[in-house]
Amino acid sequence: MEYKGLMSGFYKITEWIMRISGSNLLWLLCSSPFLFFVLTGLLSPDIEMWIQIAWILAILAPFTLFPATAALFSVTRKWVMGDTDVSVIKVYFKGYKENYKQSMIGGIFYTLLIIVMIVDYNVYMKQFANMQIIGIIMLIFLILLSVSLFNFFSLVSHYHLKTTLLIKNAILLTILRPFRVLSTVLCVIALGFITMRFTWLILFGFGTLTAFVAFYNFNVSYNKLQEKVEKMRQKEAGKEDGQEDSDGEDGAEEKLDSREDSLFGLPDGNDSNERAVHEEEAGKDKENNKS
């Protein structure tokens, strides 16, 4: 049954509210062990207790928060790519299952590196007064690493790649596109202030809206980078056509091979649907097995 006019607009609004709140509740459910200790730490006035809880959070994060967040980005990825009429539950748990290992390994790397940087920052700032510049550098690296998590989760949900390549690309994209990442951070801060005013958003929207903004900015920034790379390739191809006779066949083959690798080792912009094709093939295989 199709709605028209005012009823159509009302139906679409309620449908998006259900999608956003449903995916946000799934994220809260799958990351509940981590969030439980976060809430416990916030309610505890004892600093020593909070330090102990921080270590527990560091252990839990790679196994709960990171996979749950990667699955949430899988849902928002579908929306950004234009595929809105999908089952939130199916997409979420499919993303959770497929990306669990990569997000867990990436979570271990990020957690260990963040702990090292926090410890180094405290040591240089408090115990070595004449070496505080190193502590400031550590703080800058810590902020950069933390912000790159937005790109990491976007890459995990968008490509099937090795974890080391995902982490490297997440950091490189953060450095090359700082304004896009900054806009994501500002949006998240704004969402945080709104959530403090309307606390019910913690349950029904904050996580999903954050993931949506982060993946949207990632998608825009990466597409722009791919466009620049494509233009560079076209210019190189034009130059090589003019020099093909003088350079010889061997030199031309080497240059063509060097151009086959896309930016940072990621698939080309034309291959951005790689994961979608993979998902369709996996679905067909399952149907054939059932029959």
mmCIF file of C-alpha atoms in Angstrom:
data_model
loop_
_atom_site.group_PDB
_atom_site.id
_atom_site.type_symbol
_atom_site.label_atom_id
_atom_site.label_comp_id
_atom_site.label_asym_id
_atom_site.label_seq_id
_atom_site.Cartn_x
_atom_site.Cartn_y
_atom_site.Cartn_z
ATOM 1 C CA MET A 1 0.000 0.000 0.000
ATOM 2 C CA GLU A 2 1.419 3.364 -1.066
ATOM 3 C CA TYR A 3 0.807 6.541 0.868
ATOM 4 C CA LYS A 4 0.497 9.946 -0.756
ATOM 5 C CA GLY A 5 0.783 13.502 0.415
ATOM 6 C CA LEU A 6 1.097 14.151 4.123
ATOM 7 C CA MET A 7 0.687 10.483 5.042
ATOM 8 C CA SER A 8 3.604 9.556 2.787
ATOM 9 C CA GLY A 9 5.900 12.045 4.542
ATOM 10 C CA PHE A 10 4.750 10.902 7.965
ATOM 11 C CA TYR A 11 5.343 7.250 7.018
ATOM 12 C CA LYS A 12 8.886 7.955 5.794
ATOM 13 C CA ILE A 13 9.718 9.876 8.988
ATOM 14 C CA THR A 14 8.470 7.074 11.240
ATOM 15 C CA GLU A 15 10.291 4.512 9.097
ATOM 16 C CA TRP A 16 13.613 6.343 9.510
ATOM 17 C CA ILE A 17 13.021 6.720 13.237
ATOM 18 C CA MET A 18 12.579 2.949 13.475
ATOM 19 C CA ARG A 19 15.722 2.304 11.439
ATOM 20 C CA ILE A 20 17.888 4.686 13.457
ATOM 21 C CA SER A 21 16.575 3.629 16.859
ATOM 22 C CA GLY A 22 16.650 -0.082 15.986
ATOM 23 C CA SER A 23 20.268 -0.069 14.802
ATOM 24 C CA ASN A 24 21.291 2.051 17.790
ATOM 25 C CA LEU A 25 19.690 -0.428 20.211
ATOM 26 C CA LEU A 26 21.491 -3.311 18.490
ATOM 27 C CA TRP A 27 24.792 -1.463 18.911
ATOM 28 C CA LEU A 28 24.084 -0.856 22.595
ATOM 29 C CA LEU A 29 23.172 -4.519 23.074
ATOM 30 C CA CYS A 30 26.315 -5.914 21.431
ATOM 31 C CA SER A 31 28.623 -3.457 23.222
ATOM 32 C CA SER A 32 26.759 -3.666 26.560
ATOM 33 C CA PRO A 33 29.664 -5.264 28.544
ATOM 34 C CA PHE A 34 31.906 -2.317 27.630
ATOM 35 C CA LEU A 35 29.209 0.286 28.230
ATOM 36 C CA PHE A 36 28.303 -1.269 31.582
ATOM 37 C CA PHE A 37 31.794 -0.631 32.941
ATOM 38 C CA VAL A 38 31.802 2.859 31.390
ATOM 39 C CA LEU A 39 28.644 3.650 33.347
ATOM 40 C CA THR A 40 30.122 2.071 36.487
ATOM 41 C CA GLY A 41 33.226 4.230 36.174
ATOM 42 C CA LEU A 42 31.212 7.402 35.667
ATOM 43 C CA LEU A 43 29.199 6.688 38.792
ATOM 44 C CA SER A 44 32.278 5.857 40.880
ATOM 45 C CA PRO A 45 33.862 8.817 42.748
ATOM 46 C CA ASP A 46 37.007 6.814 43.560
ATOM 47 C CA ILE A 47 39.900 7.589 41.207
ATOM 48 C CA GLU A 48 41.690 4.302 41.922
ATOM 49 C CA MET A 49 38.511 2.431 41.104
ATOM 50 C CA TRP A 50 38.251 4.313 37.832
ATOM 51 C CA ILE A 51 41.814 3.336 36.914
ATOM 52 C CA GLN A 52 40.983 -0.328 37.473
ATOM 53 C CA ILE A 53 37.849 0.018 35.373
ATOM 54 C CA ALA A 54 39.904 1.678 32.609
ATOM 55 C CA TRP A 55 42.044 -1.449 32.343
ATOM 56 C CA ILE A 56 38.914 -3.599 32.146
ATOM 57 C CA LEU A 57 37.600 -1.350 29.374
ATOM 58 C CA ALA A 58 40.875 -1.734 27.484
ATOM 59 C CA ILE A 59 40.449 -5.520 27.605
ATOM 60 C CA LEU A 60 36.773 -5.493 26.635
ATOM 61 C CA ALA A 61 36.913 -2.902 23.844
ATOM 62 C CA PRO A 62 38.479 -5.066 21.075
ATOM 63 C CA PHE A 63 36.041 -7.927 21.707
ATOM 64 C CA THR A 64 32.799 -5.984 22.213
ATOM 65 C CA LEU A 65 32.874 -2.299 21.260
ATOM 66 C CA PHE A 66 34.900 -2.588 18.044
ATOM 67 C CA PRO A 67 32.891 -5.428 16.418
ATOM 68 C CA ALA A 68 29.607 -3.811 17.467
ATOM 69 C CA THR A 69 30.653 -0.464 15.989
ATOM 70 C CA ALA A 70 31.892 -2.071 12.752
ATOM 71 C CA ALA A 71 28.492 -3.771 12.388
ATOM 72 C CA LEU A 72 26.743 -0.438 12.961
ATOM 73 C CA PHE A 73 28.853 1.118 10.195
ATOM 74 C CA SER A 74 27.758 -1.740 7.910
ATOM 75 C CA VAL A 75 24.159 -0.592 8.383
ATOM 76 C CA THR A 76 24.868 3.103 7.807
ATOM 77 C CA ARG A 77 27.005 2.193 4.785
ATOM 78 C CA LYS A 78 23.924 0.693 3.160
ATOM 79 C CA TRP A 79 21.990 3.909 3.751
ATOM 80 C CA VAL A 80 24.735 6.174 2.411
ATOM 81 C CA MET A 81 25.117 3.995 -0.701
ATOM 82 C CA GLY A 82 21.390 4.376 -1.358
ATOM 83 C CA ASP A 83 20.205 0.925 -0.256
ATOM 84 C CA THR A 84 17.733 1.951 2.438
ATOM 85 C CA ASP A 85 15.127 -0.781 2.053
ATOM 86 C CA VAL A 86 17.099 -3.460 3.894
ATOM 87 C CA SER A 87 16.521 -5.350 7.112
ATOM 88 C CA VAL A 88 18.499 -3.561 9.820
ATOM 89 C CA ILE A 89 18.751 -6.708 11.940
ATOM 90 C CA LYS A 90 20.021 -8.901 9.081
ATOM 91 C CA VAL A 91 22.546 -6.350 7.841
ATOM 92 C CA TYR A 92 23.789 -5.632 11.360
ATOM 93 C CA PHE A 93 24.423 -9.227 12.387
ATOM 94 C CA LYS A 94 25.809 -10.139 8.979
ATOM 95 C CA GLY A 95 28.284 -7.275 9.301
ATOM 96 C CA TYR A 96 29.016 -8.298 12.886
ATOM 97 C CA LYS A 97 29.865 -11.834 11.803
ATOM 98 C CA GLU A 98 31.872 -10.949 8.683
ATOM 99 C CA ASN A 99 33.894 -8.131 10.247
ATOM 100 C CA TYR A 100 34.380 -9.519 13.745
ATOM 101 C CA LYS A 101 37.922 -10.802 13.245
ATOM 102 C CA GLN A 102 39.210 -7.704 11.467
ATOM 103 C CA SER A 103 37.581 -5.297 13.884
ATOM 104 C CA MET A 104 38.860 -7.299 16.861
ATOM 105 C CA ILE A 105 42.458 -7.328 15.589
ATOM 106 C CA GLY A 106 42.224 -3.651 14.733
ATOM 107 C CA GLY A 107 40.750 -3.006 18.169
ATOM 108 C CA ILE A 108 43.686 -4.731 19.846
ATOM 109 C CA PHE A 109 46.140 -2.629 17.825
ATOM 110 C CA TYR A 110 44.341 0.647 18.497
ATOM 111 C CA THR A 111 43.869 -0.118 22.198
ATOM 112 C CA LEU A 112 47.516 -1.030 22.761
ATOM 113 C CA LEU A 113 48.758 2.005 20.851
ATOM 114 C CA ILE A 114 46.413 4.370 22.696
ATOM 115 C CA ILE A 115 47.536 2.942 26.069
ATOM 116 C CA VAL A 116 51.205 3.400 25.134
ATOM 117 C CA MET A 117 50.612 6.999 24.046
ATOM 118 C CA ILE A 118 48.633 7.863 27.183
ATOM 119 C CA VAL A 119 51.364 6.410 29.409
ATOM 120 C CA ASP A 120 54.098 8.219 27.459
ATOM 121 C CA TYR A 121 52.181 11.488 27.612
ATOM 122 C CA ASN A 122 51.791 11.281 31.396
ATOM 123 C CA VAL A 123 55.430 10.319 31.895
ATOM 124 C CA TYR A 124 56.868 13.140 29.766
ATOM 125 C CA MET A 125 54.479 15.779 31.083
ATOM 126 C CA LYS A 126 54.804 14.930 34.787
ATOM 127 C CA GLN A 127 58.222 13.351 35.315
ATOM 128 C CA PHE A 128 60.396 15.035 32.668
ATOM 129 C CA ALA A 129 59.807 18.775 32.811
ATOM 130 C CA ASN A 130 62.485 19.503 30.193
ATOM 131 C CA MET A 131 60.968 17.009 27.681
ATOM 132 C CA GLN A 132 57.340 18.125 27.703
ATOM 133 C CA ILE A 133 57.530 18.803 23.966
ATOM 134 C CA ILE A 134 57.613 15.035 23.441
ATOM 135 C CA GLY A 135 54.522 14.734 25.594
ATOM 136 C CA ILE A 136 52.755 17.312 23.402
ATOM 137 C CA ILE A 137 53.780 15.362 20.290
ATOM 138 C CA MET A 138 52.379 12.200 21.869
ATOM 139 C CA LEU A 139 49.136 14.026 22.558
ATOM 140 C CA ILE A 140 48.886 15.104 18.909
ATOM 141 C CA PHE A 141 49.505 11.532 17.750
ATOM 142 C CA LEU A 142 46.925 10.295 20.249
ATOM 143 C CA ILE A 143 44.290 12.672 18.879
ATOM 144 C CA LEU A 144 45.171 11.707 15.298
ATOM 145 C CA LEU A 145 44.936 8.011 16.119
ATOM 146 C CA SER A 146 41.622 8.408 17.922
ATOM 147 C CA VAL A 147 40.086 10.425 15.090
ATOM 148 C CA SER A 148 41.265 7.870 12.503
ATOM 149 C CA LEU A 149 38.890 5.361 14.097
ATOM 150 C CA PHE A 150 36.065 6.924 12.065
ATOM 151 C CA ASN A 151 37.876 6.015 8.845
ATOM 152 C CA PHE A 152 38.896 2.612 10.201
ATOM 153 C CA PHE A 153 35.311 1.526 10.868
ATOM 154 C CA SER A 154 34.241 2.927 7.497
ATOM 155 C CA LEU A 155 36.941 0.944 5.712
ATOM 156 C CA VAL A 156 36.133 -2.250 7.623
ATOM 157 C CA SER A 157 32.502 -2.042 6.546
ATOM 158 C CA HIS A 158 33.324 -1.039 2.954
ATOM 159 C CA TYR A 159 36.219 -3.282 1.837
ATOM 160 C CA HIS A 160 37.532 -6.811 2.277
ATOM 161 C CA LEU A 161 41.203 -6.091 3.006
ATOM 162 C CA LYS A 162 43.946 -7.103 5.396
ATOM 163 C CA THR A 163 43.710 -5.501 8.815
ATOM 164 C CA THR A 164 47.145 -3.881 8.532
ATOM 165 C CA LEU A 165 46.118 -2.255 5.252
ATOM 166 C CA LEU A 166 42.868 -1.023 6.780
ATOM 167 C CA ILE A 167 44.684 0.612 9.682
ATOM 168 C CA LYS A 168 47.300 2.201 7.419
ATOM 169 C CA ASN A 169 44.664 3.582 5.062
ATOM 170 C CA ALA A 170 42.563 4.892 7.953
ATOM 171 C CA ILE A 171 45.490 6.937 9.258
ATOM 172 C CA LEU A 172 46.530 8.137 5.790
ATOM 173 C CA LEU A 173 43.008 9.254 4.910
ATOM 174 C CA THR A 174 42.845 11.138 8.202
ATOM 175 C CA ILE A 175 46.061 12.988 7.353
ATOM 176 C CA LEU A 176 45.163 13.686 3.708
ATOM 177 C CA ARG A 177 41.577 14.754 4.393
ATOM 178 C CA PRO A 178 41.766 16.578 7.747
ATOM 179 C CA PHE A 179 38.859 18.932 7.068
ATOM 180 C CA ARG A 180 36.439 16.095 6.367
ATOM 181 C CA VAL A 181 37.503 14.342 9.547
ATOM 182 C CA LEU A 182 37.255 17.641 11.419
ATOM 183 C CA SER A 183 33.696 18.081 10.168
ATOM 184 C CA THR A 184 32.905 14.594 11.475
ATOM 185 C CA VAL A 185 34.369 15.450 14.863
ATOM 186 C CA LEU A 186 32.413 18.708 15.026
ATOM 187 C CA CYS A 187 29.192 16.905 14.137
ATOM 188 C CA VAL A 188 29.851 14.309 16.826
ATOM 189 C CA ILE A 189 30.500 17.059 19.379
ATOM 190 C CA ALA A 190 27.252 18.763 18.358
ATOM 191 C CA LEU A 191 25.417 15.437 18.686
ATOM 192 C CA GLY A 192 26.999 15.023 22.110
ATOM 193 C CA PHE A 193 25.673 18.371 23.297
ATOM 194 C CA ILE A 194 22.217 17.577 21.921
ATOM 195 C CA THR A 195 22.318 14.183 23.615
ATOM 196 C CA MET A 196 23.181 15.830 26.934
ATOM 197 C CA ARG A 197 20.051 17.941 26.493
ATOM 198 C CA PHE A 198 17.876 15.053 25.308
ATOM 199 C CA THR A 199 19.327 12.002 27.089
ATOM 200 C CA TRP A 200 16.918 9.594 25.389
ATOM 201 C CA LEU A 201 19.095 9.960 22.257
ATOM 202 C CA ILE A 202 21.671 7.732 23.961
ATOM 203 C CA LEU A 203 19.263 4.838 23.504
ATOM 204 C CA PHE A 204 17.641 5.824 20.239
ATOM 205 C CA GLY A 205 20.083 7.633 18.003
ATOM 206 C CA PHE A 206 23.495 8.884 19.124
ATOM 207 C CA GLY A 207 25.553 5.896 17.948
ATOM 208 C CA THR A 208 23.761 5.461 14.637
ATOM 209 C CA LEU A 209 23.819 9.170 13.749
ATOM 210 C CA THR A 210 27.542 9.312 14.552
ATOM 211 C CA ALA A 211 28.237 6.321 12.310
ATOM 212 C CA PHE A 212 26.124 7.787 9.510
ATOM 213 C CA VAL A 213 27.948 11.146 9.551
ATOM 214 C CA ALA A 214 31.354 9.432 9.741
ATOM 215 C CA PHE A 215 30.722 7.089 6.819
ATOM 216 C CA TYR A 216 29.160 9.842 4.723
ATOM 217 C CA ASN A 217 32.262 12.038 5.118
ATOM 218 C CA PHE A 218 34.531 9.045 4.471
ATOM 219 C CA ASN A 219 32.653 8.196 1.279
ATOM 220 C CA VAL A 220 32.824 11.775 -0.016
ATOM 221 C CA SER A 221 36.517 12.227 0.789
ATOM 222 C CA TYR A 222 37.560 8.882 -0.666
ATOM 223 C CA ASN A 223 35.592 9.440 -3.890
ATOM 224 C CA LYS A 224 37.334 12.811 -4.338
ATOM 225 C CA LEU A 225 40.735 11.183 -3.856
ATOM 226 C CA GLN A 226 39.869 8.532 -6.418
ATOM 227 C CA GLU A 227 38.807 11.212 -8.907
ATOM 228 C CA LYS A 228 42.186 12.937 -8.532
ATOM 229 C CA VAL A 229 44.018 9.637 -8.991
ATOM 230 C CA GLU A 230 41.959 8.868 -12.100
ATOM 231 C CA LYS A 231 42.828 12.259 -13.604
ATOM 232 C CA MET A 232 46.512 11.646 -12.886
ATOM 233 C CA ARG A 233 46.293 8.264 -14.574
ATOM 234 C CA GLN A 234 44.680 9.769 -17.662
ATOM 235 C CA LYS A 235 47.465 12.355 -17.907
ATOM 236 C CA GLU A 236 50.110 9.641 -17.505
ATOM 237 C CA ALA A 237 48.362 7.515 -20.115
ATOM 238 C CA GLY A 238 48.435 10.447 -22.565
ATOM 239 C CA LYS A 239 52.141 11.014 -21.971
ATOM 240 C CA GLU A 240 52.919 7.312 -22.323
ATOM 241 C CA ASP A 241 51.046 7.121 -25.642
ATOM 242 C CA GLY A 242 53.310 9.856 -26.985
ATOM 243 C CA GLN A 243 56.494 8.231 -25.696
ATOM 244 C CA GLU A 244 55.533 4.607 -26.346
ATOM 245 C CA ASP A 245 57.667 4.218 -29.446
ATOM 246 C CA SER A 246 60.821 5.656 -27.859
ATOM 247 C CA ASP A 247 60.509 3.904 -24.511
ATOM 248 C CA GLY A 248 59.949 0.434 -25.875
ATOM 249 C CA GLU A 249 57.538 -2.272 -24.895
ATOM 250 C CA ASP A 250 59.275 -3.305 -21.653
ATOM 251 C CA GLY A 251 59.225 0.162 -20.160
ATOM 252 C CA ALA A 252 55.594 0.635 -21.063
ATOM 253 C CA GLU A 253 54.633 -2.659 -19.435
ATOM 254 C CA GLU A 254 56.376 -1.694 -16.209
ATOM 255 C CA LYS A 255 54.561 1.648 -16.082
ATOM 256 C CA LEU A 256 51.211 0.024 -16.755
ATOM 257 C CA ASP A 257 51.822 -2.461 -13.984
ATOM 258 C CA SER A 258 52.668 0.364 -11.589
ATOM 259 C CA ARG A 259 49.342 2.032 -12.344
ATOM 260 C CA GLU A 260 47.285 -1.071 -11.600
ATOM 261 C CA ASP A 261 47.478 -0.482 -7.879
ATOM 262 C CA SER A 262 44.894 2.025 -6.681
ATOM 263 C CA LEU A 263 45.350 4.697 -4.065
ATOM 264 C CA PHE A 264 46.803 3.196 -0.843
ATOM 265 C CA GLY A 265 46.206 -0.322 -2.202
ATOM 266 C CA LEU A 266 42.408 0.068 -2.067
ATOM 267 C CA PRO A 267 40.133 -0.899 -4.960
ATOM 268 C CA ASP A 268 39.410 1.679 -7.639
ATOM 269 C CA GLY A 269 36.404 3.953 -7.511
ATOM 270 C CA ASN A 270 34.902 1.757 -10.235
ATOM 271 C CA ASP A 271 35.250 -1.200 -7.892
ATOM 272 C CA SER A 272 33.581 0.482 -4.927
ATOM 273 C CA ASN A 273 30.774 -2.066 -5.096
ATOM 274 C CA GLU A 274 33.194 -4.908 -4.433
ATOM 275 C CA ARG A 275 31.656 -5.753 -1.080
ATOM 276 C CA ALA A 276 28.131 -5.550 -2.487
ATOM 277 C CA VAL A 277 29.032 -7.971 -5.291
ATOM 278 C CA HIS A 278 30.658 -10.252 -2.754
ATOM 279 C CA GLU A 279 27.522 -10.192 -0.638
ATOM 280 C CA GLU A 280 25.306 -11.009 -3.626
ATOM 281 C CA GLU A 281 27.517 -13.927 -4.637
ATOM 282 C CA ALA A 282 27.539 -15.216 -1.069
ATOM 283 C CA GLY A 283 23.739 -15.012 -0.990
ATOM 284 C CA LYS A 284 23.470 -16.923 -4.287
ATOM 285 C CA ASP A 285 25.820 -19.627 -3.005
ATOM 286 C CA LYS A 286 23.705 -20.062 0.101
ATOM 287 C CA GLU A 287 20.537 -20.353 -1.989
ATOM 288 C CA ASN A 288 22.141 -22.959 -4.242
ATOM 289 C CA ASN A 289 23.302 -24.962 -1.220
ATOM 290 C CA LYS A 290 19.810 -24.896 0.233
ATOM 291 C CA SER A 291 18.283 -26.113 -3.044
#
